[in-house]
Amino acid sequence: MSFCVAVLMDPIESIHVEKDSSFAMLLEAQRRGHELLYLTQSSLAIRDSVPWAQTRILRVRDDASGWFELDAPHWRDLRAVDVILARKDPPFDAQYLYDTMVLELAQAGGALVVNDPRALRDANEKLFALRFPQCIPPTLVARDAAELKRFAAEYDRIVLKPLDGMGGRSIFVSARSDPNLNVILETLTDNGRQFAMAQRYLEEIRDGDKRILLIDGEAVPYALARVPQGDEFRGNLARGGKGVGLPLTERERWIAHELGPELRARGMLFVGLDVIGGFLTEVNVTSPTCIRELDAQFGLNIAGQLFDVIQAKRR
């Protein structure tokens, strides 16, 4: 059975096809004979309570010299679309919030939205991990600089980050003796007006920040360890980290098992867990990556596994 599959994503002309997970999903959907539709934030609209989008029929090919073709734009009622892949990258700002409300109208009209729009709103990628205290390192979320400094005094070396970043943006390693700690806290909290997250620094980052992918609550058996290079402490691939595929450890399988049922219950069909040294640090629900790297290293078809689930849910 073929479906109409729409993807809400960042501009397709700007992606790196060799490592883009949304592109892997599009290739798989096309391989299965599904019609592809492309839409961006600017194309969304609500008319008399009906969710619309200015969509364009999309064709893709796995060729870095020319990976897509688009037809002319056409307004379409999103309730008539079978599947919508919500793959817009963070930040999760007000405009992203409004996008989820448009997508929720499409979902109410019969479209399968991956991931569920309400879950996208509820599961902040930094804060959702705190629902699983048995899995996370010591963590504090606060606006108050004095409280964050007390956390630094307790654990000495800490990681500080905003709640709305991605790709390693605005992440700091600091310590109680760091002369820059005050200005870091002023910057991250906007002088006490915004939340910042502090976590105990995990020395195991030298072995990589591991990305574990879950499909409908079940873990892919391999993780991609994103290993920092040179003088960079961040392992994010966007910051030059080296991606090394590894089988899941017993602890990592346990973490996935702890989160899987809750993710499945919330309609999160494709999720990425970030794990350092056996501790869960983030839960990525907006646009998890690393499909293409794991596929290449282990001969997998992760997008195929995802579409098996999607097709089963659409029957």
Coordinates of C-alpha atoms in Angstrom, one line a residue:
M1 CA 0.0 0.0 0.0
S2 CA 1.4 3.4 -0.9
F3 CA 1.0 6.5 1.2
C4 CA 1.3 10.3 0.8
V5 CA 4.3 11.2 3.1
A6 CA 5.0 14.8 3.8
V7 CA 8.1 16.1 5.5
L8 CA 8.4 19.3 7.5
M9 CA 12.1 20.1 7.5
D10 CA 14.7 22.8 7.2
P11 CA 15.6 23.8 3.6
I12 CA 16.5 20.7 1.7
E13 CA 19.0 22.4 -0.5
S14 CA 21.2 23.0 2.7
I15 CA 21.4 19.5 4.0
H16 CA 24.5 17.2 3.9
V17 CA 23.0 14.1 2.3
E18 CA 25.7 11.7 3.5
K19 CA 24.7 12.2 7.1
D20 CA 21.1 13.6 7.1
S21 CA 18.6 11.3 8.8
S22 CA 15.6 13.1 7.2
F23 CA 17.1 12.4 3.8
A24 CA 17.5 8.7 4.8
M25 CA 13.8 8.6 5.6
L26 CA 12.8 10.2 2.3
L27 CA 14.9 7.7 0.3
E28 CA 13.3 4.8 2.1
A29 CA 9.7 6.2 1.7
Q30 CA 10.4 6.7 -2.1
R31 CA 11.9 3.2 -2.4
R32 CA 8.6 1.9 -1.0
G33 CA 6.6 3.7 -3.6
H34 CA 5.2 6.5 -1.3
E35 CA 4.4 9.9 -2.8
L36 CA 6.7 12.6 -1.1
L37 CA 5.6 16.1 -0.2
Y38 CA 8.0 18.8 0.9
L39 CA 7.0 21.7 3.2
T40 CA 8.8 24.2 5.4
Q41 CA 7.6 26.4 8.3
S42 CA 6.7 29.3 6.0
S43 CA 4.3 27.1 4.1
L44 CA 2.0 26.3 7.0
A45 CA -1.4 27.9 7.5
I46 CA -4.7 27.5 9.2
R47 CA -7.8 28.5 7.3
D48 CA -11.2 28.3 9.2
S49 CA -9.7 25.7 11.6
V50 CA -8.3 23.6 8.7
P51 CA -4.6 22.9 8.6
W52 CA -3.1 23.7 5.2
A53 CA 0.4 23.8 3.7
Q54 CA 1.8 24.9 0.5
T55 CA 3.4 21.6 -0.5
R56 CA 5.6 20.6 -3.3
I57 CA 5.9 17.1 -4.7
L58 CA 9.5 15.9 -4.0
R59 CA 11.7 13.4 -5.6
V60 CA 15.1 12.4 -4.1
R61 CA 18.2 10.5 -5.2
D62 CA 21.3 9.5 -3.2
D63 CA 23.6 11.8 -5.1
A64 CA 25.5 14.6 -3.5
S65 CA 25.8 16.5 -6.8
G66 CA 22.0 16.8 -7.1
W67 CA 19.8 15.1 -4.5
F68 CA 16.3 16.5 -5.0
E69 CA 13.7 17.8 -7.5
L70 CA 10.6 19.8 -6.5
D71 CA 7.5 20.5 -8.5
A72 CA 5.5 23.7 -8.3
P73 CA 3.9 24.5 -4.9
H74 CA 0.3 23.6 -4.3
W75 CA -2.0 24.2 -1.3
R76 CA -3.1 21.0 0.4
D77 CA -5.3 20.2 3.3
L78 CA -2.9 18.4 5.7
R79 CA -5.7 16.2 7.0
A80 CA -5.6 14.4 3.7
V81 CA -1.9 13.5 4.1
D82 CA -1.3 10.0 5.4
V83 CA 2.0 10.6 7.2
I84 CA 3.8 13.8 8.3
L85 CA 7.4 13.6 9.3
A86 CA 8.0 16.5 11.7
R87 CA 11.8 17.0 11.2
K88 CA 12.3 20.7 11.8
D89 CA 15.6 21.3 13.8
P90 CA 15.5 23.2 17.1
P91 CA 15.5 25.8 18.6
F92 CA 12.1 25.1 20.0
D93 CA 10.8 28.7 19.9
A94 CA 7.4 30.2 19.7
Q95 CA 7.2 29.6 16.0
Y96 CA 8.0 25.9 16.5
L97 CA 5.3 25.7 19.1
Y98 CA 2.8 27.1 16.7
D99 CA 3.9 24.5 14.1
T100 CA 3.0 21.7 16.5
M101 CA -0.5 23.2 16.8
V102 CA -1.0 23.1 13.1
L103 CA 0.3 19.5 13.0
E104 CA -2.0 18.6 15.8
L105 CA -5.0 19.7 13.7
A106 CA -3.7 17.5 10.9
Q107 CA -3.3 14.6 13.4
A108 CA -6.9 15.1 14.6
G109 CA -8.0 15.0 11.0
G110 CA -6.4 11.6 10.4
A111 CA -2.7 12.2 9.6
L112 CA -0.1 10.2 11.4
V113 CA 2.5 12.7 12.7
V114 CA 6.0 11.5 13.6
N115 CA 6.7 12.4 16.3
D116 CA 3.3 13.2 18.0
P117 CA 2.9 17.0 18.1
R118 CA 1.8 17.0 21.8
A119 CA 4.9 15.0 22.7
L120 CA 7.1 17.5 20.8
R121 CA 5.7 20.2 23.0
D122 CA 5.9 18.3 26.2
A123 CA 9.3 16.6 25.9
N124 CA 11.9 19.3 26.1
E125 CA 15.1 17.7 24.9
K126 CA 17.0 18.7 28.0
L127 CA 14.2 18.5 30.7
F128 CA 12.5 15.3 29.6
A129 CA 15.5 13.2 30.8
L130 CA 14.8 14.5 34.4
R131 CA 11.7 12.2 34.4
F132 CA 14.1 9.3 34.7
P133 CA 16.3 10.2 37.7
Q134 CA 17.6 6.7 37.9
C135 CA 19.3 7.2 34.5
I136 CA 20.8 10.7 34.7
P137 CA 24.0 12.3 36.3
P138 CA 23.6 14.9 39.1
T139 CA 21.7 17.7 37.4
L140 CA 20.4 21.2 38.3
V141 CA 18.1 23.4 36.3
A142 CA 17.8 27.0 37.7
R143 CA 17.8 30.6 36.8
D144 CA 19.5 31.7 40.0
A145 CA 23.3 32.1 39.6
A146 CA 24.0 31.6 43.3
E147 CA 22.3 28.2 43.2
L148 CA 24.2 27.2 40.0
K149 CA 27.5 28.3 41.7
R150 CA 26.7 26.1 44.7
F151 CA 26.2 23.2 42.3
A152 CA 29.7 24.0 40.8
A153 CA 31.1 24.1 44.3
E154 CA 29.7 20.7 45.1
Y155 CA 30.8 18.9 42.0
D156 CA 33.8 21.1 41.0
R157 CA 33.8 20.4 37.2
I158 CA 30.4 20.9 35.5
V159 CA 28.8 21.3 32.1
L160 CA 26.4 24.2 31.6
K161 CA 24.0 24.6 28.7
P162 CA 20.7 26.3 27.6
L163 CA 17.5 24.4 27.4
D164 CA 16.8 25.2 23.8
G165 CA 20.1 24.4 22.0
M166 CA 21.3 21.7 19.6
G167 CA 24.5 20.5 18.0
G168 CA 26.6 21.5 21.0
R169 CA 25.6 25.2 20.8
S170 CA 26.4 27.3 23.9
I171 CA 27.6 24.4 26.0
F172 CA 30.3 25.3 28.5
V173 CA 32.6 23.2 30.7
S174 CA 33.4 25.2 33.9
A175 CA 34.5 24.7 37.5
R176 CA 34.1 26.3 40.9
S177 CA 37.5 28.0 40.4
D178 CA 36.8 29.2 36.9
P179 CA 37.2 33.0 36.8
N180 CA 34.8 33.0 33.9
L181 CA 32.0 31.2 35.8
N182 CA 30.1 34.3 36.7
V183 CA 30.0 35.6 33.1
I184 CA 29.0 32.2 31.8
L185 CA 26.1 32.1 34.2
E186 CA 25.1 35.7 33.4
T187 CA 25.2 34.8 29.7
L188 CA 23.2 31.5 29.9
T189 CA 20.6 32.8 32.3
D190 CA 20.4 36.3 30.7
N191 CA 21.0 37.7 34.2
G192 CA 18.5 35.4 35.9
R193 CA 15.7 35.6 33.3
Q194 CA 16.3 32.2 31.6
F195 CA 16.8 28.6 32.9
A196 CA 20.2 27.0 32.5
M197 CA 21.1 23.3 33.1
A198 CA 24.1 22.2 35.0
Q199 CA 25.3 18.6 35.1
R200 CA 28.3 17.0 36.7
Y201 CA 31.1 16.7 34.1
L202 CA 31.5 13.1 32.9
E203 CA 35.1 12.2 32.2
E204 CA 33.9 9.4 30.0
I205 CA 33.1 12.0 27.3
R206 CA 36.6 11.2 26.0
D207 CA 35.2 7.9 24.8
G208 CA 32.3 9.6 23.1
D209 CA 28.8 11.0 23.6
K210 CA 26.7 8.0 22.4
R211 CA 23.6 8.4 20.4
I212 CA 21.1 5.6 20.9
L213 CA 18.2 5.4 18.5
L214 CA 14.8 4.1 19.5
I215 CA 12.0 3.1 17.1
D216 CA 8.6 2.9 18.8
G217 CA 10.4 2.4 22.1
E218 CA 12.8 -0.3 20.9
A219 CA 16.5 0.4 20.7
V220 CA 18.6 -0.1 17.6
P221 CA 21.4 -2.5 18.8
Y222 CA 24.2 -0.1 18.0
A223 CA 25.1 3.4 19.2
L224 CA 27.1 6.0 17.5
A225 CA 29.8 7.3 19.8
R226 CA 30.6 10.9 18.8
V227 CA 34.1 11.2 20.0
P228 CA 35.6 14.7 20.6
Q229 CA 38.6 15.6 18.5
G230 CA 41.7 17.7 19.2
D231 CA 41.1 20.4 21.9
E232 CA 37.3 20.2 21.5
F233 CA 35.4 18.8 24.5
R234 CA 32.1 18.4 22.6
G235 CA 31.5 15.2 20.7
N236 CA 28.7 16.6 18.4
L237 CA 29.3 15.7 14.8
A238 CA 28.5 19.4 14.0
R239 CA 31.5 20.3 16.1
G240 CA 33.9 17.9 14.4
G241 CA 33.3 14.8 16.5
K242 CA 34.2 11.5 15.0
G243 CA 31.4 9.0 14.7
V244 CA 32.3 5.5 15.9
G245 CA 29.6 2.8 15.9
L246 CA 29.5 0.4 18.9
P247 CA 27.2 -2.3 20.2
L248 CA 25.0 -1.2 23.1
T249 CA 26.3 -2.0 26.5
E250 CA 24.1 -3.7 29.1
R251 CA 23.7 -0.3 30.9
E252 CA 22.7 1.4 27.7
R253 CA 20.2 -1.3 26.9
W254 CA 18.8 -0.8 30.4
I255 CA 18.4 2.9 29.9
A256 CA 16.6 2.3 26.6
H257 CA 14.3 -0.1 28.4
E258 CA 13.6 2.4 31.1
L259 CA 12.5 5.1 28.6
G260 CA 11.0 2.9 25.8
P261 CA 7.5 2.3 27.3
E262 CA 7.0 6.0 28.1
L263 CA 8.2 7.1 24.6
R264 CA 5.9 4.6 22.9
A265 CA 2.9 5.7 25.0
R266 CA 3.5 9.3 24.0
G267 CA 3.6 8.5 20.3
M268 CA 7.3 9.2 19.9
L269 CA 8.2 6.8 17.1
F270 CA 11.8 8.0 16.5
V271 CA 13.9 9.2 19.4
G272 CA 17.6 9.7 20.0
L273 CA 19.0 9.2 23.5
D274 CA 22.4 10.8 24.4
V275 CA 24.4 8.8 26.9
I276 CA 27.8 9.6 28.3
G277 CA 29.5 7.1 30.6
G278 CA 26.3 5.2 31.2
F279 CA 24.3 8.3 32.1
L280 CA 21.4 9.7 30.1
T281 CA 22.1 13.4 29.3
E282 CA 19.4 14.3 26.7
V283 CA 16.4 12.9 24.9
N284 CA 16.2 14.1 21.3
V285 CA 12.6 14.1 19.9
T286 CA 12.6 16.8 17.3
S287 CA 15.0 15.7 14.6
P288 CA 17.3 12.9 15.9
T289 CA 20.2 12.0 13.6
C290 CA 22.9 9.3 13.0
I291 CA 20.8 7.0 10.8
R292 CA 23.2 7.2 7.9
E293 CA 26.4 6.7 9.9
L294 CA 25.0 3.6 11.7
D295 CA 23.6 2.2 8.4
A296 CA 27.0 2.6 6.7
Q297 CA 29.0 1.0 9.6
F298 CA 26.7 -2.0 10.3
G299 CA 24.8 -2.6 7.1
L300 CA 21.5 -1.5 8.7
N301 CA 18.4 0.1 7.3
I302 CA 17.1 2.1 10.2
A303 CA 14.7 4.2 8.1
G304 CA 13.3 0.9 6.9
Q305 CA 12.6 -0.2 10.5
L306 CA 10.9 3.1 11.1
F307 CA 8.7 2.8 8.0
D308 CA 7.8 -0.8 8.9
V309 CA 6.3 0.7 12.1
I310 CA 4.7 3.6 10.3
Q311 CA 3.0 1.4 7.7
A312 CA 1.8 -1.0 10.5
K313 CA 0.2 2.0 12.2
R314 CA -1.4 3.3 9.0
R315 CA -3.1 0.0 8.1

